[in-house]
XYZ file of C-alpha atoms in Angstrom:
705
model
C 3.726 10.748 -25.992
C 0.627 11.504 -23.889
C -1.790 9.049 -22.303
C -5.519 8.639 -22.788
C -7.616 6.469 -20.484
C -10.473 4.225 -21.620
C -13.085 2.653 -19.311
C -14.984 0.501 -18.631
C -13.651 -2.432 -20.625
C -14.749 -6.088 -20.438
C -12.851 -8.277 -17.965
C -9.527 -9.561 -19.370
C -9.737 -7.597 -22.620
C -6.680 -8.466 -24.750
C -4.203 -5.775 -25.757
C -4.909 -6.413 -29.437
C -8.591 -5.605 -28.987
C -7.780 -2.254 -27.367
C -5.289 -1.455 -30.131
C -7.863 -2.279 -32.813
C -10.504 -0.142 -31.080
C -8.218 2.902 -30.809
C -7.031 2.626 -34.398
C -10.461 1.956 -35.911
C -12.695 4.273 -33.884
C -10.010 6.933 -33.602
C -8.805 6.612 -37.198
C -5.213 6.334 -36.048
C -2.345 4.424 -37.618
C -1.152 1.726 -35.217
C 2.453 2.912 -35.577
C 1.423 5.989 -33.560
C 0.202 3.920 -30.604
C 2.663 3.360 -27.756
C 2.394 1.307 -24.579
C -1.019 -0.037 -23.525
C -1.376 -0.656 -19.769
C -4.417 -2.083 -17.996
C -5.607 -0.426 -14.796
C -8.611 -2.129 -13.185
C -11.433 -2.195 -15.716
C -9.754 0.416 -17.855
C -6.712 0.803 -20.087
C -4.227 3.623 -20.550
C -2.867 4.133 -24.070
C 0.144 6.227 -25.106
C -0.503 8.375 -28.195
C 1.165 11.427 -29.781
C 0.406 14.656 -27.923
C -0.936 16.405 -31.012
C -3.548 13.696 -31.549
C -4.966 13.556 -28.012
C -7.839 16.012 -28.435
C -9.128 14.408 -31.637
C -8.825 10.897 -30.182
C -10.708 11.759 -26.980
C -13.503 13.291 -29.060
C -13.672 10.237 -31.338
C -13.428 7.561 -28.641
C -15.562 9.074 -25.883
C -18.944 7.367 -26.188
C -17.808 4.968 -28.909
C -18.971 1.359 -28.568
C -16.583 -1.371 -27.426
C -18.035 -4.878 -27.178
C -21.571 -3.440 -27.323
C -20.867 -0.975 -24.470
C -20.093 2.756 -24.608
C -16.606 3.697 -23.447
C -15.527 6.864 -21.658
C -12.284 8.423 -22.881
C -10.217 11.200 -21.339
C -6.689 12.554 -21.375
C -4.537 11.792 -18.339
C -1.498 13.321 -16.710
C -0.286 16.892 -16.687
C -2.140 17.735 -19.896
C -5.497 17.815 -18.072
C -4.312 19.342 -14.774
C -2.989 22.676 -13.578
C -0.944 24.111 -10.753
C 0.435 21.843 -8.034
C -1.113 18.652 -9.379
C 0.102 19.292 -12.916
C 3.623 19.650 -11.510
C 3.371 16.364 -9.601
C 1.990 14.604 -12.671
C 4.845 15.875 -14.823
C 7.379 14.711 -12.228
C 5.857 11.218 -12.286
C 6.359 11.190 -16.043
C 10.004 12.197 -15.588
C 10.440 9.367 -13.099
C 8.912 6.858 -15.525
C 11.265 7.999 -18.292
C 14.278 7.724 -15.968
C 13.343 4.186 -14.896
C 12.872 3.056 -18.487
C 16.196 4.611 -19.489
C 17.991 2.938 -16.567
C 16.493 -0.423 -17.512
C 17.495 0.052 -21.163
C 21.071 1.013 -20.283
C 21.441 -1.897 -17.888
C 20.272 -4.286 -20.586
C 22.659 -2.828 -23.154
C 25.673 -2.822 -20.846
C 24.621 -6.006 -19.067
C 25.218 -4.299 -15.702
C 21.924 -5.453 -14.216
C 23.515 -8.498 -12.613
C 26.341 -6.431 -11.093
C 23.850 -3.929 -9.665
C 21.813 -6.777 -8.178
C 18.820 -6.020 -10.427
C 18.971 -9.383 -12.218
C 19.776 -13.050 -11.687
C 20.994 -15.161 -14.591
C 21.773 -18.811 -15.266
C 18.766 -20.074 -13.319
C 17.103 -23.485 -13.569
C 13.412 -24.133 -12.841
C 13.480 -26.677 -10.004
C 9.820 -26.833 -8.994
C 6.340 -25.523 -9.787
C 3.113 -25.821 -7.814
C -0.127 -23.945 -7.258
C -0.655 -21.778 -4.180
C -1.150 -18.227 -2.877
C -4.650 -17.864 -4.288
C -4.426 -20.140 -7.350
C -1.150 -18.665 -8.610
C 1.625 -20.750 -10.138
C 4.641 -20.802 -7.814
C 7.993 -21.262 -9.563
C 11.213 -22.069 -7.704
C 14.527 -21.240 -9.406
C 18.072 -22.242 -8.421
C 21.509 -22.105 -10.025
C 22.875 -25.077 -11.986
C 23.489 -27.082 -8.805
C 20.910 -27.075 -6.016
C 23.426 -25.990 -3.393
C 24.962 -23.173 -5.444
C 24.608 -19.871 -3.567
C 22.798 -17.096 -5.399
C 24.903 -13.964 -5.928
C 23.987 -10.785 -3.958
C 20.883 -9.232 -5.490
C 18.021 -6.817 -4.871
C 15.258 -9.281 -5.741
C 13.431 -9.375 -2.427
C 10.015 -10.865 -1.536
C 7.475 -8.526 -3.078
C 9.702 -7.405 -5.969
C 7.999 -7.347 -9.388
C 10.107 -9.312 -11.886
C 10.186 -10.358 -15.516
C 11.093 -14.015 -16.194
C 12.748 -14.700 -19.525
C 14.414 -17.724 -21.113
C 18.010 -17.313 -22.172
C 18.130 -20.403 -24.400
C 18.681 -19.530 -28.031
C 17.287 -22.738 -29.495
C 13.653 -22.370 -28.445
C 10.763 -19.907 -28.401
C 11.357 -17.399 -25.623
C 8.149 -16.204 -23.924
C 8.382 -13.881 -20.923
C 6.330 -14.010 -17.736
C 5.631 -11.298 -15.177
C 5.498 -12.241 -11.534
C 6.288 -11.331 -7.952
C 9.047 -12.783 -5.770
C 7.362 -14.590 -2.862
C 10.302 -16.330 -1.206
C 14.086 -16.515 -1.300
C 17.023 -17.970 0.589
C 20.742 -18.381 -0.066
C 20.273 -20.973 -2.841
C 16.803 -20.459 -4.354
C 14.230 -17.828 -5.253
C 10.477 -18.310 -5.684
C 8.245 -16.315 -8.055
C 4.435 -16.308 -8.174
C 2.804 -15.802 -11.593
C -0.722 -15.978 -12.947
C -1.298 -19.389 -14.616
C -0.036 -18.906 -18.208
C -1.324 -20.525 -21.396
C 1.815 -22.673 -21.443
C 3.790 -23.358 -18.288
C 7.499 -22.436 -18.371
C 9.554 -25.453 -19.525
C 11.625 -27.092 -16.801
C 14.587 -27.834 -19.085
C 15.345 -24.198 -19.968
C 17.750 -21.611 -18.559
C 16.184 -18.474 -17.085
C 16.883 -14.888 -16.153
C 14.989 -12.736 -13.619
C 14.989 -8.931 -13.922
C 13.514 -6.324 -11.615
C 10.586 -4.680 -13.382
C 9.338 -1.080 -13.130
C 5.807 -0.962 -11.713
C 3.933 1.030 -14.360
C 0.490 0.183 -12.942
C 1.353 1.813 -9.611
C 2.356 4.997 -11.384
C -0.911 5.087 -13.306
C -2.840 4.709 -10.058
C -0.978 7.722 -8.689
C -1.785 9.741 -11.811
C -5.461 8.881 -11.382
C -5.331 9.925 -7.714
C -3.849 13.293 -8.693
C -6.588 13.805 -11.279
C -9.363 13.021 -8.814
C -7.887 15.241 -6.106
C -7.371 18.128 -8.529
C -10.882 17.994 -9.977
C -12.853 17.347 -6.759
C -15.547 19.944 -6.001
C -17.929 20.387 -3.074
C -17.139 17.101 -1.330
C -14.935 15.842 1.494
C -12.036 15.173 -0.873
C -12.112 18.810 -1.988
C -12.087 19.972 1.658
C -9.149 17.734 2.574
C -7.268 18.810 -0.544
C -7.604 22.473 0.414
C -6.330 21.775 3.942
C -3.388 19.701 2.697
C -2.429 22.402 0.187
C -2.620 25.114 2.864
C -5.603 26.873 1.263
C -7.867 26.175 4.257
C -7.099 26.093 7.987
C -7.313 22.674 9.683
C -9.855 22.320 12.484
C -9.827 20.394 15.763
C -12.224 19.139 18.410
C -11.274 19.475 22.082
C -8.673 16.893 23.100
C -10.398 13.769 24.422
C -9.954 12.987 28.115
C -8.140 9.664 27.738
C -5.685 8.007 30.092
C -3.399 5.727 28.046
C -1.133 3.975 30.528
C 0.705 1.893 27.927
C 2.287 5.017 26.368
C 4.654 7.682 27.616
C 3.446 11.257 27.941
C 4.524 12.446 24.465
C 3.031 9.359 22.795
C -0.272 9.701 24.658
C -0.422 13.400 23.799
C 0.124 12.575 20.099
C -2.743 10.046 20.160
C -5.144 12.521 21.821
C -4.105 15.243 19.370
C -4.653 12.977 16.346
C -8.079 11.890 17.622
C -9.066 15.539 18.048
C -8.012 16.510 14.509
C -10.899 16.849 12.071
C -8.778 17.032 8.921
C -5.096 16.148 9.310
C -2.527 15.460 12.026
C 1.187 14.655 11.891
C 2.937 12.366 14.379
C 6.654 13.130 14.099
C 8.546 10.090 15.350
C 12.376 10.309 15.379
C 14.343 7.026 15.434
C 13.508 4.712 18.319
C 10.674 6.822 19.760
C 7.935 4.212 19.325
C 6.138 5.810 16.409
C 4.485 2.581 15.226
C 3.473 1.703 18.796
C 1.835 5.130 19.005
C -0.146 4.818 15.796
C -1.264 1.286 16.707
C -2.804 2.775 19.861
C -4.345 5.571 17.763
C -5.940 2.981 15.470
C -7.245 0.975 18.443
C -8.783 4.092 19.995
C -10.426 4.999 16.685
C -11.870 1.487 16.317
C -13.152 1.627 19.902
C -15.061 4.777 18.898
C -16.741 2.820 16.092
C -14.546 4.095 13.267
C -13.217 2.166 10.266
C -9.504 2.622 9.623
C -7.294 2.358 6.545
C -3.715 1.695 7.707
C -1.095 2.195 4.993
C 2.574 2.770 4.220
C 4.694 3.114 1.101
C 6.468 -0.250 1.446
C 5.268 -3.777 2.100
C 7.811 -4.098 4.898
C 6.364 -1.090 6.731
C 2.791 -2.367 6.276
C 3.788 -5.788 7.592
C 5.396 -4.161 10.635
C 2.168 -2.272 11.308
C 0.053 -5.398 10.763
C 2.219 -7.461 13.119
C 1.867 -4.920 15.922
C -1.897 -4.599 15.409
C -2.242 -8.382 15.696
C -0.106 -8.390 18.831
C -2.455 -5.752 20.282
C -5.455 -8.036 19.724
C -6.851 -6.450 16.545
C -7.757 -8.503 13.473
C -6.938 -6.399 10.402
C -7.364 -7.548 6.812
C -4.228 -7.221 4.693
C -4.835 -6.436 1.026
C -2.221 -6.904 -1.688
C -0.449 -9.756 -3.431
C 0.279 -12.490 -0.824
C 3.777 -12.894 -2.264
C 4.558 -9.371 -1.044
C 3.532 -10.189 2.530
C 5.754 -11.709 5.219
C 5.015 -15.475 5.293
C 4.186 -15.338 9.015
C 1.412 -12.815 8.306
C -0.126 -14.262 5.144
C -3.056 -15.792 7.031
C -4.434 -12.239 7.369
C -4.228 -11.484 3.639
C -7.510 -11.098 1.822
C -6.624 -13.875 -0.639
C -6.056 -16.473 2.077
C -9.020 -15.314 4.173
C -11.180 -15.750 1.073
C -9.939 -19.315 0.590
C -11.150 -20.172 4.099
C -14.508 -18.360 3.810
C -17.720 -20.390 3.586
C -18.934 -18.391 0.569
C -15.873 -19.510 -1.406
C -16.407 -23.242 -0.812
C -17.750 -23.900 -4.327
C -14.970 -21.759 -5.734
C -12.362 -23.884 -3.971
C -13.889 -26.995 -5.518
C -13.737 -25.481 -9.008
C -10.167 -24.288 -8.453
C -9.122 -27.785 -7.356
C -10.641 -29.294 -10.509
C -8.945 -26.616 -12.630
C -5.549 -27.401 -11.110
C -6.108 -31.087 -11.832
C -6.709 -30.209 -15.491
C -3.553 -28.086 -15.577
C -1.582 -31.018 -14.183
C -3.128 -33.377 -16.734
C -2.118 -31.033 -19.537
C 1.440 -30.934 -18.127
C 1.872 -34.662 -17.493
C 0.167 -36.745 -20.151
C 1.057 -40.277 -19.155
C -1.260 -42.722 -20.976
C -0.982 -41.916 -24.627
C -0.067 -39.048 -26.882
C -2.881 -36.451 -26.871
C -4.691 -35.406 -30.027
C -3.588 -32.111 -31.611
C -5.089 -29.213 -29.639
C -6.193 -31.426 -26.739
C -3.743 -29.936 -24.253
C -4.769 -26.413 -25.243
C -8.442 -27.347 -24.780
C -7.722 -28.673 -21.284
C -5.974 -25.439 -20.392
C -8.889 -23.359 -21.741
C -11.337 -25.379 -19.664
C -9.130 -25.013 -16.583
C -8.897 -21.242 -17.022
C -12.675 -21.037 -17.444
C -13.107 -22.942 -14.175
C -10.693 -20.608 -12.438
C -12.691 -17.602 -13.729
C -15.880 -19.096 -12.266
C -14.062 -19.856 -9.010
C -13.030 -16.230 -8.736
C -16.641 -15.104 -8.966
C -17.389 -17.080 -5.803
C -14.230 -15.684 -4.240
C -15.301 -12.134 -5.111
C -18.491 -12.565 -3.070
C -16.478 -13.805 -0.104
C -14.000 -10.919 -0.460
C -16.819 -8.359 -0.382
C -18.174 -9.781 2.868
C -14.739 -9.925 4.504
C -14.021 -6.291 3.617
C -17.482 -5.184 4.746
C -16.821 -6.722 8.178
C -13.243 -5.438 8.540
C -12.730 -2.578 10.990
C -9.079 -2.191 9.924
C -7.699 -2.694 6.412
C -3.922 -2.646 5.863
C -2.185 -2.195 2.506
C 0.469 -0.262 0.631
C -0.399 3.141 -0.760
C -0.385 1.982 -4.370
C -2.250 -1.210 -3.417
C -5.414 0.749 -2.528
C -7.274 -0.071 -5.726
C -10.936 0.085 -6.644
C -10.626 -3.486 -7.942
C -10.290 -4.590 -4.312
C -11.857 -1.860 -2.179
C -14.623 -0.772 -4.520
C -16.091 2.542 -3.358
C -15.476 1.955 0.364
C -14.595 4.955 2.520
C -12.927 5.096 5.941
C -13.241 7.434 8.901
C -9.464 7.522 9.327
C -6.515 6.877 7.016
C -3.069 6.503 8.620
C 0.136 6.623 6.579
C 3.063 5.125 8.495
C 6.619 6.036 7.390
C 4.982 8.950 5.583
C 8.311 10.725 5.170
C 9.416 7.918 2.828
C 6.375 8.202 0.537
C 6.252 10.417 -2.531
C 3.405 12.906 -2.483
C 1.538 11.437 -5.499
C 1.319 8.056 -3.739
C 0.099 9.694 -0.529
C -2.991 11.057 -2.282
C -4.325 7.528 -2.843
C -5.622 7.012 0.737
C -6.867 10.623 0.841
C -9.423 9.656 -1.831
C -11.083 7.280 0.671
C -10.695 9.097 3.977
C -12.606 11.535 6.164
C -9.414 12.324 8.062
C -5.670 11.747 7.491
C -2.852 11.085 9.973
C 0.728 11.186 8.677
C 3.317 9.438 10.858
C 7.052 9.352 10.205
C 10.230 11.399 10.276
C 11.014 13.810 7.456
C 14.502 14.252 8.946
C 15.405 10.809 7.616
C 15.687 9.690 3.990
C 12.845 10.537 1.622
C 11.428 8.171 -0.962
C 13.905 6.882 -3.518
C 13.579 8.880 -6.750
C 15.445 7.632 -9.821
C 15.230 10.850 -11.851
C 17.629 13.557 -10.537
C 15.544 16.170 -12.359
C 12.311 14.989 -10.725
C 13.972 14.901 -7.299
C 15.375 18.410 -7.728
C 11.967 19.744 -8.759
C 10.208 18.309 -5.707
C 9.243 14.651 -6.154
C 11.438 13.733 -3.168
C 9.434 16.065 -0.900
C 6.797 14.051 0.928
C 3.279 15.211 1.690
C 4.204 14.957 5.387
C 7.180 17.285 4.969
C 5.204 19.841 2.980
C 2.236 19.847 5.375
C 4.553 20.160 8.392
C 6.429 23.076 6.822
C 3.439 25.145 5.671
C 1.483 24.554 8.900
C 4.508 25.636 11.009
C 3.919 22.796 13.453
C 0.238 23.514 14.141
C -0.799 20.034 12.997
C 2.253 18.140 14.354
C 3.278 16.485 17.613
C 6.844 15.247 18.337
C 7.597 11.998 20.178
C 10.424 12.741 22.588
C 11.509 9.543 24.409
C 13.680 7.122 22.420
C 14.096 3.459 23.349
C 16.894 2.332 20.990
C 20.189 4.144 21.371
C 22.828 4.744 23.991
C 22.688 8.446 24.882
C 26.060 9.114 23.171
C 24.851 7.535 19.905
C 21.738 9.702 20.007
C 23.542 12.908 20.951
C 24.587 14.441 17.642
C 21.364 13.645 15.755
C 19.338 14.970 18.694
C 21.107 18.315 18.561
C 21.349 18.578 14.782
C 17.910 17.386 13.681
C 15.529 17.485 16.643
C 16.444 20.641 18.535
C 17.695 18.713 21.550
C 14.136 17.632 22.396
C 14.875 13.888 22.644
C 15.767 11.972 25.778
C 17.040 8.403 26.027
C 14.900 6.107 28.158
C 16.548 4.696 31.281
C 16.508 1.220 29.723
C 18.938 2.250 26.959
C 20.704 5.393 28.148
C 23.959 3.608 28.997
C 23.763 0.127 27.490
C 26.887 -1.174 25.720
C 27.968 -4.176 23.655
C 29.888 -5.633 26.588
C 26.600 -5.860 28.511
C 25.333 -8.529 26.097
C 25.578 -12.139 27.311
C 28.823 -13.826 26.241
C 30.511 -10.619 25.053
C 33.981 -9.849 26.438
C 34.639 -6.368 27.789
C 37.270 -4.618 25.667
C 37.888 -1.239 24.001
C 35.932 -2.589 21.011
C 32.843 -3.381 23.090
C 32.690 -0.803 25.870
C 32.741 2.366 23.744
C 29.363 3.335 22.238
C 30.720 5.715 19.572
C 33.949 5.907 17.569
C 35.128 7.830 14.510
C 38.189 6.379 12.759
C 39.836 9.047 10.617
C 41.596 7.803 7.469
C 42.951 11.229 6.411
C 46.493 10.878 5.071
C 46.363 7.084 4.963
C 46.093 6.900 1.174
C 42.648 5.314 1.289
C 41.499 7.022 -1.914
C 38.051 6.465 -3.337
C 37.720 4.756 -6.720
C 34.988 4.832 -9.340
C 33.518 1.548 -10.580
C 33.833 1.699 -14.346
C 30.547 0.187 -15.490
C 28.181 1.421 -12.750
C 29.843 4.737 -11.837
C 29.354 3.927 -8.150
C 32.139 4.780 -5.668
C 34.149 2.384 -3.524
C 37.157 2.629 -1.243
C 39.175 -0.604 -0.872
C 41.410 0.642 1.956
C 38.474 1.897 3.969
C 36.650 -1.383 3.354
C 39.550 -3.299 4.908
C 39.453 -1.040 7.971
C 35.704 -1.606 8.397
C 36.245 -5.369 8.137
C 38.807 -5.082 10.973
C 36.168 -3.392 13.129
C 33.634 -6.133 12.427
C 36.105 -8.932 13.108
C 37.075 -7.245 16.358
C 33.453 -7.402 17.483
C 33.154 -11.038 16.409
C 36.340 -11.950 18.283
C 34.885 -10.360 21.428
C 31.853 -12.631 21.187
C 29.342 -10.289 19.581
C 26.887 -12.480 17.605
C 27.179 -11.973 13.842
C 23.429 -11.516 13.392
C 23.356 -8.374 15.574
C 26.075 -6.622 13.523
C 25.322 -4.419 10.530
C 27.551 -2.622 8.043
C 26.197 0.460 6.273
C 27.676 2.361 3.357
C 26.068 4.885 0.997
C 27.484 3.393 -2.220
C 26.458 0.151 -3.928
C 29.999 -0.536 -5.144
C 31.245 -0.390 -1.546
C 28.399 -2.699 -0.484
C 29.730 -5.234 -2.986
C 33.324 -4.820 -1.769
C 32.339 -5.320 1.847
C 30.128 -8.310 1.113
C 33.026 -9.982 -0.675
C 35.337 -9.418 2.296
C 32.765 -10.654 4.805
C 31.475 -13.563 2.730
C 32.621 -16.034 5.381
C 30.202 -14.487 7.925
C 26.954 -14.104 5.947
C 24.963 -13.363 9.113
C 26.709 -9.970 9.267
C 24.349 -7.828 7.223
C 25.910 -5.406 4.724
C 23.650 -2.954 2.914
C 23.124 0.613 1.765
C 21.671 3.380 3.932
C 18.357 2.970 2.122
C 18.354 -0.757 2.870
C 18.759 -0.135 6.605
C 16.203 2.658 7.010
C 13.564 1.686 9.561
C 15.774 -1.059 11.045
C 18.253 -1.471 13.870
C 21.223 -3.585 15.004
C 23.147 -3.785 18.268
C 26.358 -2.732 16.481
C 26.771 -0.752 13.274
C 29.928 0.003 11.276
C 29.634 2.831 8.743
C 31.902 3.294 5.722
C 31.555 6.825 4.305
C 33.762 6.065 1.227
C 34.475 9.572 -0.065
C 38.174 10.527 -0.036
C 39.520 12.941 -2.649
C 41.684 16.093 -2.758
C 38.811 18.263 -4.007
C 36.586 17.585 -0.994
C 33.705 16.259 -3.103
C 31.197 14.243 -1.045
C 28.419 13.596 -3.587
C 25.062 12.642 -2.153
C 26.557 12.484 1.359
C 25.708 16.189 1.252
C 22.125 15.140 2.068
C 22.640 15.045 5.834
C 19.496 12.966 6.306
C 21.402 10.021 4.850
C 23.948 10.184 7.668
C 21.188 10.709 10.244
C 19.708 7.372 9.194
C 23.075 5.587 9.339
C 23.962 6.996 12.775
C 20.653 6.054 14.356
C 20.483 2.371 13.352
C 22.784 1.271 16.209
C 21.583 0.398 19.704
C 24.842 -0.101 21.635
C 27.788 0.736 19.357
C 28.464 2.670 16.170
C 31.835 3.072 14.448
C 32.228 5.497 11.543
C 35.197 5.232 9.175
C 35.901 8.210 6.936
C 38.336 10.809 5.677
C 38.013 13.996 7.745
C 40.020 16.016 5.202
C 37.372 15.326 2.563
C 34.295 15.341 4.789
C 35.161 18.577 6.598
C 34.610 20.589 3.434
C 30.923 20.251 4.378
C 29.859 22.140 7.516
C 27.594 19.302 8.665
C 30.467 16.815 8.829
C 32.738 19.425 10.370
C 30.206 19.752 13.214
C 29.862 15.944 13.462
C 33.616 15.359 13.771
C 33.888 18.199 16.275
C 31.085 16.680 18.356
C 32.747 13.255 18.366
C 36.128 14.769 19.259
C 34.562 16.546 22.247
C 33.009 13.233 23.256
C 36.423 11.530 23.220
C 35.275 9.297 20.357
C 37.717 10.530 17.693
C 40.707 8.413 16.643
C 42.908 7.805 13.620
C 43.487 4.771 11.457
C 46.990 4.343 12.910
C 45.887 4.007 16.506
C 45.762 0.592 18.125
C 42.424 -0.948 19.037
């Protein structure tokens, strides 16, 4: 199937109307029409590849609701070269996600993989977060703990009823809150509220709209001519040399020399600059100062990242520096402590939205009346009429809110949002002097083109020596989707557009040592504040061999700790190694190390589950995958490498960046547990074990603590 895009369409056009238009005006049997997805004021429709040309000809200029519609093909079919390749890789990724979702549903492995929660009861519903309906789900008993899952605040989910005796509508929403016993989901007010006497299931949902936004960004970048976007595209593709002004004469006393140099360099860049920030080097602090300097020069800045967590981190530091950014995006995806700076909540407080707030309040009262009819049984259709009136009021309220939103965005000097959240629905045609992408090494290239569409200049900040963006499709990853725009620009420019931050403020010098040599050419230095700090220096922690050594490698070779394969998921785990890691953690706890400063990292989801089971009595000890810990830190980290087999197979541990991330999460102590006989088949791990042996940090599983 290939996609065609139709726009503009009337606000809230139903799917059935689009289907009828395509079939009637395009003379197409509806059985040939695939998925229909709305994107802003347009819709993308899947149709057979051999019918695309005829459909575009028939639909382009045809009348929909008394207005002419533009129609065009989308994706690789209309592109060429580099952008056609990226578009095709996005399609491969979409197919892989759909296939994974289908297989999980068939095998019912979604709950084991943490991608679903079942057996939920609706405990509460209320309106909030910009007139959305907030649903709170728990297990059968209020105090029942939810099983481990990947449904985090900001996750898109599908809500479905699992009762077999009633109609089973589904709802799409976003997780806005969760704790050990409950999870909250925000949805748009539906025609009929979910019944509170049903049993529910939540499933992670692929974000198709985000992918379509990336496809549109690729199309616009590929077809740009004679404008700033075309110039930036040519620089980013290496077809045109980047240019620079003289470095500004700025004294920035709050930064170290390498950070200040990076800020001056980025300000001098006319097209693109890269700030390469290895772990703990204050990358986000540096780009916050860059943004402040740009604003002081009268510039408007678009501050972005691939994940909501990274955007929130950037927003928090900008606020602490005295700036007042506006955060765009669904409030449910924003940290609760930062939601006051979201556009939705700023709009609710704005004077221009006062009448809208009044209408919204009346609409919510009507919704409640339709839900809780207390006087007498309503006439047939009366509840539905109340809901229609309430939705009409909410539509009018949003018109007032739209005026307020425009004024807030016009006044904002800094706008923060995720890459795929930069939509025309919110930002209109606004452009910015500077776009900054934080954690740019973790963003796929198609997503990184979204801020380029709106920028005069681009700064990419991150570390391409750590993990890239997660790519589901192995084929897409192998063909280049896992290569970030930052990595590609850095490589083809041979460092001409990049500056490295060289002082790190996180790790003991011995923890930093191997990664410094292996990934950063020995250019890093530990700041005096961290160069020799240890666990035993923390208040209340007893000095012992477990707390005074910053680095240890515990070799399990010959101990019979063989890896096993989880039957339904295919993920690897190692029960013997898990027990040894638990011993390490309990040794720290016994010495007085607080549980909340301890982390356990392992590359395999099955091992995450094993370790969580064995440490269930200390839930404050965080156990997660390498991906889950990227961008974070703990005082003490235990690492379980899992792989142990006679053939020396190490799977995706062969991507050394994964181990770089794991090694550099710890501030004062890191313990690695692994099988040297298996790992040493790879030259990277052979060098790592040799380095640790020379450091006096190597030991075996039989040695006493």
